[in-house]
């Protein structure tokens, strides 16, 4: 459950802190007030798109953080706890803080519980916390792959399907091994010879990681001996010049003068110490350069050895790896993979006859289990279709037909018929108007219709939903009157199982909410800003009155608003 949201310099929001409660929360405000900005900040926090346009004008970065309360390690949020444990992140007394920022350089950063994470990790974890449904990319119903997941949740077969996926993957792996074994024998032998040669050549070279970089540095030093010796000779001469012009000679005189000046004025103590330290530092530098010069020896034999070794390394790089920045580690990795492939091609464990028997047995198991899963899906699909249609009827789509459509995958072989999730193609079909053909749900044009389909699904799946917070953006598109009342009633019902947040323009939906938050846009100084704050008591009555008639001050509007709140339980 989302408990707190802090927003700083995001779009038109300068700074905002919002507390959220359980149940049904409505977000309201005049058109253009910035309701979508609040949802946008949440989408950004949950791993959504990040861009420079999200940074408030005149600022260098935008930042959003949110605190989530995780329920006990059971039920719908079990996956969130498992994810945290897998990634070594601890919750603080059952709470976890998500934080993300985007800078004007385009760089983004994200944290979960104070631990830096990638955008992908943030988005992955967020799916266990929030299900956000807007008008475009956040609509999971637009992805046919998600339809199978919804049906499996409704049919209560998710563990069975997960076990099937493991069995199917074993079959795919065994088939890949058999396919490799069935490769033309001449090609197989040629491949074995090539791999053996490569492994032998690389192993005989005895390459050490980082060796190429060390040798390159040594080769540069040895091949530049004369220039290097000349430079060192010049340096030592400047430091220790015999005619008294060397730096050390100058420092010695400087020490004497500084010491004498100190005896005349004690305030020069610090400066005298700095002179002393500089002298000893220069003396140490001179000593080190002298040692380096004495040890600097031109060794043509060693230079030849280094160049030969580098030539061998570069030859192996060019032969076995690609890329101008390849390393010794890349060559050794090629050898490792070559040894693994050799083991598969020549290993005694890959007995072809026994492997074929194992595959045949796995094919039977996979097909049998796929058919069993398909039967469970067929049984659940008609019930799910009817349950969704019944709710859609109450939500102003009484003539809508909804179908969970199952077709068997094409093909004659098990590997063609089955996929990692079974033998079924699953897609939601819908006909929103009498006489219209059933079409894929993904082709629905109306965002409001799509949101109401999602509301229906979430109502029947609420007990098994993986996310503890459900957010609807503009679910009231194209509805009003009794339909809006029905939508509000369903949102209220859904909120008994989940935390539900909803942006709406309709008072007949808002009055059902347990909590109401208002978004307001105003001018501060020379800039436009959006503020976010809860409305309660008479302030909420005024907001409902505004939503009803655009007038938050007339007695008639206020009385109507107060009566609706009292009738529908929002007051």
Coordinates of C-alpha atoms in Angstrom, one line a residue:
X1 CA 0.0 0.0 0.0
X2 CA 1.3 3.5 -0.9
X3 CA 1.5 5.5 2.3
X4 CA 3.5 8.6 1.3
X5 CA 4.5 10.4 -1.9
X6 CA 7.1 13.2 -2.0
X7 CA 7.6 15.2 -5.2
X8 CA 10.2 17.9 -5.8
X9 CA 10.7 20.0 -9.0
X10 CA 8.6 17.6 -11.1
X11 CA 6.9 19.3 -14.1
X12 CA 4.7 22.1 -12.5
X13 CA 5.0 20.7 -8.9
X14 CA 7.6 22.7 -6.9
X15 CA 7.3 20.6 -3.8
X16 CA 4.5 18.3 -2.6
X17 CA 4.0 15.8 0.2
X18 CA 0.9 13.5 0.0
X19 CA -0.3 11.0 2.6
X20 CA -2.4 8.1 1.3
X21 CA -4.7 5.9 3.3
X22 CA -6.3 2.5 2.8
X23 CA -9.4 2.1 0.7
X24 CA -10.7 4.2 -2.2
X25 CA -9.0 7.5 -2.8
X26 CA -10.2 10.0 -5.5
X27 CA -7.9 12.6 -7.1
X28 CA -9.9 15.5 -8.4
X29 CA -9.4 19.1 -9.7
X30 CA -10.3 21.3 -12.5
X31 CA -9.3 20.4 -16.1
X32 CA -5.6 21.3 -16.6
X33 CA -4.9 21.5 -12.8
X34 CA -2.2 18.8 -13.1
X35 CA -3.9 15.6 -12.1
X36 CA -2.0 13.8 -14.8
X37 CA 1.2 15.2 -13.4
X38 CA 0.6 13.5 -10.1
X39 CA 0.0 10.2 -11.8
X40 CA 3.0 10.9 -14.1
X41 CA 5.2 11.4 -11.0
X42 CA 4.1 8.0 -9.7
X43 CA 4.7 6.4 -13.1
X44 CA 8.2 7.9 -13.1
X45 CA 8.8 6.6 -9.6
X46 CA 7.8 3.1 -10.6
X47 CA 10.3 2.9 -13.4
X48 CA 8.4 4.6 -16.2
X49 CA 9.7 7.0 -18.8
X50 CA 12.2 9.7 -17.7
X51 CA 12.8 12.9 -19.7
X52 CA 14.1 16.4 -19.3
X53 CA 10.6 17.8 -19.8
X54 CA 9.8 16.3 -16.3
X55 CA 12.2 18.7 -14.6
X56 CA 10.6 21.9 -13.4
X57 CA 11.7 25.0 -15.3
X58 CA 14.8 26.6 -13.8
X59 CA 15.8 23.5 -11.8
X60 CA 18.6 21.0 -12.3
X61 CA 16.8 17.8 -11.3
X62 CA 13.4 16.3 -10.4
X63 CA 13.0 13.8 -7.6
X64 CA 10.1 11.6 -6.5
X65 CA 10.0 9.2 -3.6
X66 CA 7.3 7.0 -2.2
X67 CA 6.9 4.9 1.0
X68 CA 5.0 1.6 0.7
X69 CA 3.7 -0.6 3.5
X70 CA 4.1 -4.3 2.8
X71 CA 1.6 -6.6 4.3
X72 CA 2.6 -9.7 6.2
X73 CA 4.6 -12.2 4.2
X74 CA 1.5 -13.9 2.8
X75 CA -1.1 -13.5 0.1
X76 CA -0.9 -11.0 -2.7
X77 CA 2.4 -9.3 -1.6
X78 CA 4.5 -12.5 -1.0
X79 CA 6.3 -11.9 -4.3
X80 CA 7.5 -8.4 -3.1
X81 CA 9.1 -9.9 0.0
X82 CA 10.7 -12.7 -2.1
X83 CA 12.1 -10.1 -4.5
X84 CA 13.6 -8.0 -1.7
X85 CA 15.2 -11.2 -0.2
X86 CA 16.6 -12.3 -3.5
X87 CA 18.2 -8.9 -4.0
X88 CA 19.5 -8.6 -0.4
X89 CA 17.3 -5.6 0.4
X90 CA 15.6 -5.3 3.8
X91 CA 12.3 -3.6 4.6
X92 CA 12.2 -1.2 7.6
X93 CA 9.5 -2.4 9.9
X94 CA 7.5 -3.7 6.9
X95 CA 8.0 -0.5 4.9
X96 CA 10.1 0.1 1.8
X97 CA 11.1 3.4 0.3
X98 CA 11.4 3.9 -3.5
X99 CA 13.3 6.9 -4.8
X100 CA 14.2 8.1 -8.3
X101 CA 15.5 11.3 -9.8
X102 CA 16.3 12.7 -13.2
X103 CA 19.0 15.3 -13.8
X104 CA 19.2 18.0 -16.5
X105 CA 22.1 16.0 -18.0
X106 CA 19.6 13.2 -18.8
X107 CA 21.0 10.8 -16.2
X108 CA 18.6 9.0 -13.9
X109 CA 19.2 7.3 -10.6
X110 CA 17.0 5.0 -8.5
X111 CA 17.0 3.4 -5.1
X112 CA 15.0 0.7 -3.3
X113 CA 15.3 0.8 0.4
X114 CA 18.4 3.0 0.1
X115 CA 20.1 0.5 -2.3
X116 CA 21.0 1.8 -5.8
X117 CA 19.2 -0.2 -8.5
X118 CA 18.8 -0.1 -12.2
X119 CA 15.7 1.2 -13.9
X120 CA 14.8 -2.4 -15.0
X121 CA 15.1 -3.6 -11.3
X122 CA 12.9 -0.7 -10.1
X123 CA 10.2 -1.4 -12.7
X124 CA 10.3 -5.2 -12.0
X125 CA 9.9 -4.7 -8.2
X126 CA 7.2 -2.0 -8.7
X127 CA 4.9 -4.6 -10.5
X128 CA 4.5 -6.3 -7.1
X129 CA 3.3 -3.0 -5.5
X130 CA 1.3 -1.0 -8.0
X131 CA -0.8 -1.7 -11.0
X132 CA -1.1 1.6 -13.0
X133 CA -3.7 1.9 -15.7
X134 CA -3.6 5.0 -17.9
X135 CA -4.7 5.8 -21.4
X136 CA -1.6 4.5 -23.2
X137 CA 1.5 2.5 -22.5
X138 CA 0.6 1.4 -18.9
X139 CA -2.4 -0.5 -20.2
X140 CA -1.4 -4.1 -19.6
X141 CA -4.6 -5.3 -21.3
X142 CA -3.1 -4.1 -24.6
X143 CA -0.6 -6.9 -24.3
X144 CA -2.0 -10.2 -25.4
X145 CA 0.7 -12.0 -23.4
X146 CA -1.0 -10.7 -20.2
X147 CA -4.3 -12.2 -21.1
X148 CA -3.0 -15.7 -20.4
X149 CA -1.7 -14.5 -17.0
X150 CA -5.2 -13.1 -16.1
X151 CA -6.9 -16.4 -17.0
X152 CA -4.4 -18.5 -15.1
X153 CA -4.9 -16.4 -12.0
X154 CA -8.7 -16.7 -12.3
X155 CA -8.4 -20.5 -12.9
X156 CA -6.0 -20.8 -9.9
X157 CA -3.4 -22.7 -11.9
X158 CA -0.4 -20.4 -11.7
X159 CA 1.8 -22.9 -9.8
X160 CA 0.8 -25.7 -12.2
X161 CA 1.7 -23.5 -15.2
X162 CA 5.1 -22.6 -13.6
X163 CA 5.9 -26.3 -13.1
X164 CA 4.9 -27.0 -16.7
X165 CA 7.3 -24.2 -17.9
X166 CA 10.2 -26.0 -16.1
X167 CA 9.2 -29.3 -17.7
X168 CA 9.0 -27.7 -21.1
X169 CA 12.4 -26.0 -20.8
X170 CA 13.9 -29.4 -19.9
X171 CA 12.5 -30.8 -23.2
X172 CA 13.8 -27.9 -25.2
X173 CA 17.3 -28.4 -23.7
X174 CA 17.4 -32.1 -24.5
X175 CA 16.2 -31.4 -28.0
X176 CA 19.0 -28.9 -28.5
X177 CA 21.6 -31.5 -27.4
X178 CA 20.1 -34.1 -29.7
X179 CA 20.1 -31.7 -32.6
X180 CA 23.8 -31.0 -32.0
X181 CA 24.4 -34.7 -32.0
X182 CA 22.5 -35.2 -35.3
X183 CA 24.7 -32.7 -37.1
X184 CA 26.4 -34.2 -40.1
X185 CA 29.1 -36.5 -38.7
X186 CA 31.8 -35.0 -41.0
X187 CA 30.9 -31.5 -39.8
X188 CA 30.9 -32.7 -36.2
X189 CA 34.3 -34.2 -36.5
X190 CA 35.6 -31.1 -38.2
X191 CA 34.1 -29.0 -35.4
X192 CA 35.8 -31.2 -32.8
X193 CA 39.2 -30.9 -34.5
X194 CA 38.9 -27.1 -34.8
X195 CA 37.8 -26.8 -31.1
X196 CA 40.6 -29.1 -29.9
X197 CA 43.2 -27.1 -31.9
X198 CA 41.9 -23.8 -30.5
X199 CA 41.9 -25.1 -26.9
X200 CA 45.4 -26.5 -27.2
X201 CA 46.8 -23.4 -28.8
X202 CA 45.3 -21.1 -26.2
X203 CA 46.2 -23.4 -23.2
X204 CA 49.8 -23.6 -24.5
X205 CA 50.1 -19.9 -24.5
X206 CA 49.3 -19.8 -20.8
X207 CA 47.8 -16.4 -21.0
X208 CA 47.4 -14.4 -17.8
X209 CA 44.6 -11.8 -17.3
X210 CA 46.0 -8.3 -17.7
X211 CA 49.2 -9.5 -19.2
X212 CA 48.7 -7.7 -22.5
X213 CA 48.4 -4.3 -20.8
X214 CA 51.5 -4.9 -18.6
X215 CA 53.5 -6.0 -21.6
X216 CA 52.4 -3.1 -23.7
X217 CA 53.6 -0.7 -21.0
X218 CA 56.9 -2.5 -20.7
X219 CA 57.4 -2.5 -24.5
X220 CA 56.8 1.2 -24.6
X221 CA 59.4 1.8 -21.9
X222 CA 62.1 -0.4 -23.5
X223 CA 61.6 0.8 -27.0
X224 CA 61.8 4.4 -25.8
X225 CA 65.0 3.9 -23.7
X226 CA 67.1 6.7 -25.2
X227 CA 64.4 9.4 -25.0
X228 CA 63.4 8.2 -21.5
X229 CA 67.1 8.2 -20.3
X230 CA 67.6 11.7 -21.7
X231 CA 64.5 13.0 -19.9
X232 CA 65.6 11.5 -16.6
X233 CA 69.1 12.8 -17.1
X234 CA 67.7 16.3 -17.6
X235 CA 65.5 16.0 -14.6
X236 CA 68.3 14.9 -12.2
X237 CA 70.5 17.7 -13.6
X238 CA 67.9 20.3 -12.8
X239 CA 67.4 18.9 -9.3
X240 CA 71.1 18.3 -8.4
X241 CA 73.1 20.7 -10.7
X242 CA 76.7 20.8 -9.7
X243 CA 77.2 24.5 -10.4
X244 CA 74.8 25.5 -7.7
X245 CA 71.9 26.2 -10.0
X246 CA 70.1 22.9 -9.2
X247 CA 66.8 23.0 -7.3
X248 CA 68.3 21.4 -4.2
X249 CA 71.1 23.9 -4.0
X250 CA 68.6 26.7 -4.3
X251 CA 66.5 25.1 -1.6
X252 CA 69.5 24.8 0.7
X253 CA 70.1 28.5 0.5
X254 CA 66.4 29.1 0.9
X255 CA 66.4 27.0 4.1
X256 CA 69.2 29.1 5.5
X257 CA 67.6 32.4 4.8
X258 CA 64.2 31.2 6.0
X259 CA 65.7 29.9 9.3
X260 CA 67.5 33.2 9.8
X261 CA 64.3 35.1 9.2
X262 CA 62.5 32.9 11.7
X263 CA 65.0 33.8 14.4
X264 CA 64.1 37.4 13.8
X265 CA 60.3 37.0 13.7
X266 CA 58.6 33.9 15.3
X267 CA 55.5 34.6 13.2
X268 CA 57.3 33.0 10.2
X269 CA 57.2 29.6 11.9
X270 CA 54.6 28.2 9.6
X271 CA 56.2 29.5 6.4
X272 CA 59.6 28.1 7.6
X273 CA 58.1 24.7 8.2
X274 CA 56.6 24.7 4.7
X275 CA 60.1 25.6 3.3
X276 CA 61.6 22.7 5.3
X277 CA 58.9 20.3 4.1
X278 CA 59.4 21.4 0.5
X279 CA 63.1 20.9 0.8
X280 CA 62.8 17.3 2.1
X281 CA 60.1 16.6 -0.5
X282 CA 62.5 17.8 -3.3
X283 CA 65.4 15.9 -1.8
X284 CA 63.2 12.7 -1.8
X285 CA 62.1 13.3 -5.4
X286 CA 65.8 13.7 -6.5
X287 CA 66.7 10.5 -4.7
X288 CA 63.9 8.5 -6.4
X289 CA 64.8 9.9 -9.9
X290 CA 68.5 9.0 -9.2
X291 CA 67.5 5.5 -8.2
X292 CA 65.3 5.1 -11.3
X293 CA 68.2 6.4 -13.5
X294 CA 70.7 3.9 -12.0
X295 CA 68.3 1.0 -12.6
X296 CA 67.4 2.1 -16.1
X297 CA 69.1 -0.4 -18.4
X298 CA 68.5 -1.0 -22.1
X299 CA 67.9 -4.7 -22.6
X300 CA 67.4 -5.5 -26.3
X301 CA 66.8 -9.2 -25.5
X302 CA 64.0 -8.5 -23.1
X303 CA 62.5 -6.1 -25.7
X304 CA 62.5 -8.8 -28.2
X305 CA 60.9 -11.2 -25.8
X306 CA 58.1 -8.7 -24.9
X307 CA 57.5 -8.0 -28.6
X308 CA 57.3 -11.7 -29.4
X309 CA 54.9 -12.3 -26.6
X310 CA 52.7 -9.4 -27.6
X311 CA 52.7 -10.6 -31.2
X312 CA 51.4 -14.1 -30.0
X313 CA 48.7 -12.5 -27.8
X314 CA 47.5 -10.2 -30.6
X315 CA 47.5 -13.2 -33.0
X316 CA 45.2 -15.2 -30.6
X317 CA 42.9 -12.1 -30.1
X318 CA 42.5 -11.6 -33.8
X319 CA 41.9 -15.3 -34.4
X320 CA 39.4 -16.1 -31.7
X321 CA 37.7 -12.9 -30.5
X322 CA 36.4 -9.8 -32.3
X323 CA 36.6 -6.1 -31.4
X324 CA 39.4 -3.6 -31.2
X325 CA 39.2 -3.6 -27.4
X326 CA 39.5 -7.4 -26.9
X327 CA 41.5 -8.6 -24.0
X328 CA 43.4 -11.7 -22.8
X329 CA 40.3 -12.5 -20.7
X330 CA 38.2 -12.6 -23.9
X331 CA 40.6 -15.2 -25.4
X332 CA 40.5 -17.3 -22.2
X333 CA 36.7 -17.1 -22.2
X334 CA 36.6 -18.4 -25.8
X335 CA 38.7 -21.3 -24.7
X336 CA 36.3 -22.1 -21.8
X337 CA 33.3 -22.0 -24.1
X338 CA 35.2 -24.2 -26.6
X339 CA 35.9 -26.8 -23.9
X340 CA 32.2 -26.8 -22.9
X341 CA 31.1 -27.4 -26.5
X342 CA 33.7 -30.2 -26.8
X343 CA 32.2 -31.8 -23.8
X344 CA 28.8 -31.8 -25.3
X345 CA 30.1 -33.1 -28.6
X346 CA 32.2 -35.9 -27.2
X347 CA 30.9 -36.5 -23.7
X348 CA 29.9 -40.0 -22.8
X349 CA 26.7 -38.7 -21.1
X350 CA 25.2 -37.7 -24.5
X351 CA 24.4 -41.3 -25.6
X352 CA 22.1 -40.7 -28.5
X353 CA 19.8 -43.7 -28.0
X354 CA 19.2 -43.0 -24.3
X355 CA 18.7 -39.3 -25.1
X356 CA 16.0 -40.1 -27.7
X357 CA 14.2 -42.3 -25.2
X358 CA 14.3 -39.5 -22.6
X359 CA 13.0 -37.0 -25.1
X360 CA 10.1 -39.3 -26.1
X361 CA 9.1 -39.7 -22.4
X362 CA 9.4 -35.9 -21.8
X363 CA 7.2 -35.3 -24.9
X364 CA 4.5 -37.5 -23.4
X365 CA 4.7 -35.7 -20.1
X366 CA 4.7 -32.2 -21.7
X367 CA 1.7 -33.0 -23.9
X368 CA -0.3 -34.7 -21.1
X369 CA 0.3 -31.8 -18.7
X370 CA -0.4 -29.2 -21.5
X371 CA -3.8 -30.9 -22.2
X372 CA -4.6 -30.9 -18.4
X373 CA -3.9 -27.2 -18.1
X374 CA -5.9 -26.5 -21.2
X375 CA -8.9 -28.3 -19.7
X376 CA -8.6 -26.1 -16.6
X377 CA -8.4 -23.0 -18.7
X378 CA -11.4 -24.1 -20.8
X379 CA -13.5 -24.6 -17.7
X380 CA -12.5 -21.2 -16.3
X381 CA -12.7 -19.2 -19.5
X382 CA -16.5 -19.4 -19.8
X383 CA -17.0 -18.5 -16.1
X384 CA -14.6 -15.6 -16.4
X385 CA -16.3 -14.4 -19.6
X386 CA -19.7 -14.4 -17.9
X387 CA -18.3 -12.7 -14.7
X388 CA -16.8 -9.9 -16.7
X389 CA -19.9 -9.4 -18.8
X390 CA -22.1 -9.2 -15.7
X391 CA -19.9 -6.4 -14.3
X392 CA -19.6 -4.6 -17.6
X393 CA -23.4 -4.5 -17.8
X394 CA -23.5 -2.6 -14.5
X395 CA -20.8 -0.3 -15.7
X396 CA -22.8 1.0 -18.7
X397 CA -21.8 -1.6 -21.2
X398 CA -24.9 -3.7 -21.0
X399 CA -24.8 -4.8 -24.7
X400 CA -21.1 -5.7 -24.5
X401 CA -20.1 -9.3 -25.1
X402 CA -16.8 -10.4 -23.7
X403 CA -15.0 -13.7 -24.4
X404 CA -11.8 -15.4 -23.2
X405 CA -10.9 -17.0 -26.5
X406 CA -8.8 -20.2 -26.5
X407 CA -7.4 -21.8 -29.6
X408 CA -4.9 -24.6 -29.8
X409 CA -1.5 -23.8 -31.2
X410 CA -0.9 -25.0 -34.7
X411 CA 1.4 -27.8 -35.7
X412 CA 1.6 -31.6 -35.6
X413 CA 4.5 -32.1 -33.3
X414 CA 4.7 -31.4 -29.6
X415 CA 7.4 -28.9 -30.0
X416 CA 5.2 -27.0 -32.5
X417 CA 2.0 -27.3 -30.6
X418 CA 3.4 -26.4 -27.1
X419 CA 5.0 -23.3 -25.9
X420 CA 6.5 -22.5 -22.5
X421 CA 3.0 -21.9 -21.0
X422 CA 1.1 -24.7 -22.7
X423 CA -0.9 -25.6 -25.8
X424 CA -3.3 -22.6 -25.8
X425 CA -3.3 -19.3 -27.6
X426 CA -5.3 -17.0 -25.3
X427 CA -6.8 -13.6 -26.2
X428 CA -9.6 -11.5 -24.9
X429 CA -12.3 -10.7 -27.5
X430 CA -15.0 -8.1 -27.2
X431 CA -18.0 -6.7 -29.0
X432 CA -19.1 -3.4 -27.5
X433 CA -22.2 -2.9 -29.7
X434 CA -25.1 -5.1 -30.7
X435 CA -24.4 -6.8 -34.0
X436 CA -20.7 -6.0 -34.0
X437 CA -18.3 -8.9 -34.4
X438 CA -16.1 -10.1 -31.6
X439 CA -12.7 -8.4 -32.1
X440 CA -9.4 -8.5 -30.1
X441 CA -9.6 -6.3 -27.0
X442 CA -6.3 -4.6 -28.0
X443 CA -8.2 -3.0 -30.9
X444 CA -10.6 -1.1 -28.6
X445 CA -10.5 2.7 -29.4
X446 CA -12.0 4.0 -26.2
X447 CA -9.7 4.4 -23.2
X448 CA -12.8 4.5 -21.0
X449 CA -14.1 1.2 -22.3
X450 CA -10.7 -0.4 -21.7
X451 CA -10.5 1.0 -18.2
X452 CA -13.9 -0.4 -17.4
X453 CA -12.9 -3.8 -18.7
X454 CA -9.9 -3.6 -16.4
X455 CA -12.1 -2.6 -13.5
X456 CA -14.3 -5.7 -14.2
X457 CA -11.2 -7.9 -14.3
X458 CA -9.7 -6.4 -11.2
X459 CA -13.0 -6.9 -9.4
X460 CA -13.0 -10.7 -10.0
X461 CA -9.3 -11.1 -9.5
X462 CA -8.8 -8.8 -6.5
X463 CA -8.3 -11.7 -4.1
X464 CA -5.3 -13.0 -6.1
X465 CA -3.9 -9.7 -7.4
X466 CA -0.1 -9.4 -7.1
X467 CA -0.2 -5.6 -6.6
X468 CA -1.4 -4.0 -3.4
X469 CA -2.3 -0.7 -5.0
X470 CA -4.4 -0.2 -8.1
X471 CA -4.5 3.2 -10.0
X472 CA -7.0 4.2 -12.6
X473 CA -6.4 7.3 -14.8
X474 CA -9.6 8.7 -16.3
X475 CA -11.8 5.7 -15.9
X476 CA -14.9 7.9 -16.3
X477 CA -14.3 8.7 -20.0
X478 CA -17.6 8.7 -21.9
X479 CA -19.9 7.8 -18.9
X480 CA -22.2 9.6 -16.5
X481 CA -25.5 9.2 -14.7
X482 CA -26.3 5.8 -13.3
X483 CA -23.3 4.2 -15.0
X484 CA -21.0 6.6 -13.1
X485 CA -22.8 5.6 -9.8
X486 CA -22.2 1.9 -10.7
X487 CA -18.5 2.6 -11.4
X488 CA -18.1 4.3 -8.1
X489 CA -19.9 1.4 -6.3
X490 CA -17.5 -1.1 -8.0
X491 CA -14.5 1.0 -7.1
X492 CA -15.6 1.0 -3.5
X493 CA -16.0 -2.8 -3.6
X494 CA -12.6 -3.3 -5.1
X495 CA -11.1 -1.1 -2.4
X496 CA -12.1 -3.6 0.2
X497 CA -9.3 -5.8 -1.0
X498 CA -6.9 -3.3 -2.5
X499 CA -5.8 0.3 -2.2
X500 CA -7.5 2.0 -5.1
X501 CA -6.5 5.5 -6.5
X502 CA -8.6 7.1 -9.2
X503 CA -8.5 10.3 -11.2
X504 CA -12.1 11.4 -12.0
X505 CA -14.1 14.4 -13.1
X506 CA -17.4 12.9 -11.9
X507 CA -18.9 13.7 -8.5
X508 CA -21.0 10.5 -8.7
X509 CA -17.8 8.5 -8.5
X510 CA -15.9 10.7 -6.1
X511 CA -18.7 10.5 -3.4
X512 CA -17.9 6.8 -3.0
X513 CA -14.3 7.5 -2.0
X514 CA -13.0 7.0 1.5
X515 CA -10.5 9.8 0.9
X516 CA -10.3 12.7 -1.6
X517 CA -7.2 14.6 -2.7
X518 CA -7.4 17.8 -4.7
X519 CA -4.9 19.0 -7.3
X520 CA -4.9 22.8 -7.9
X521 CA -2.9 24.9 -10.3
X522 CA -2.1 28.5 -9.5
X523 CA 0.4 31.3 -10.1
X524 CA 3.2 31.9 -7.6
X525 CA 5.3 35.0 -8.4
X526 CA 6.1 34.7 -12.1
X527 CA 5.7 31.0 -12.3
X528 CA 2.8 28.5 -12.5
X529 CA 2.7 25.8 -9.8
X530 CA 0.5 22.8 -9.0
X531 CA -0.3 22.0 -5.4
X532 CA -1.7 18.8 -3.9
X533 CA -3.7 18.5 -0.7
X534 CA -6.4 16.4 0.9
X535 CA -10.0 17.8 1.3
X536 CA -12.1 16.8 4.2
X537 CA -15.3 18.0 5.9
X538 CA -16.8 21.1 4.4
X539 CA -13.8 21.5 2.0
X540 CA -14.8 18.2 0.5
X541 CA -18.4 19.3 0.2
X542 CA -17.2 22.4 -1.7
X543 CA -15.1 20.2 -4.0
X544 CA -17.9 17.8 -4.8
X545 CA -20.2 20.9 -5.4
X546 CA -17.7 22.2 -7.9
X547 CA -17.6 18.8 -9.6
X548 CA -21.4 18.8 -9.8
X549 CA -22.1 22.2 -11.2
X550 CA -18.8 24.2 -11.4
X551 CA -20.1 26.3 -8.5
X552 CA -18.6 25.5 -5.1
X553 CA -20.4 28.4 -3.3
X554 CA -24.1 28.2 -4.1
X555 CA -26.4 26.8 -1.4
X556 CA -28.1 24.4 -3.8
X557 CA -24.9 22.9 -5.0
X558 CA -23.5 22.5 -1.5
X559 CA -26.7 20.9 -0.3
X560 CA -26.7 18.5 -3.2
X561 CA -23.1 17.6 -2.6
X562 CA -23.6 17.1 1.1
X563 CA -26.6 14.8 0.4
X564 CA -24.7 12.7 -2.1
X565 CA -21.8 12.3 0.3
X566 CA -24.1 11.2 3.1
X567 CA -26.0 8.8 0.8
X568 CA -23.0 7.0 -0.7
X569 CA -20.9 6.9 2.4
X570 CA -18.1 9.3 1.5
X571 CA -18.9 11.8 4.3

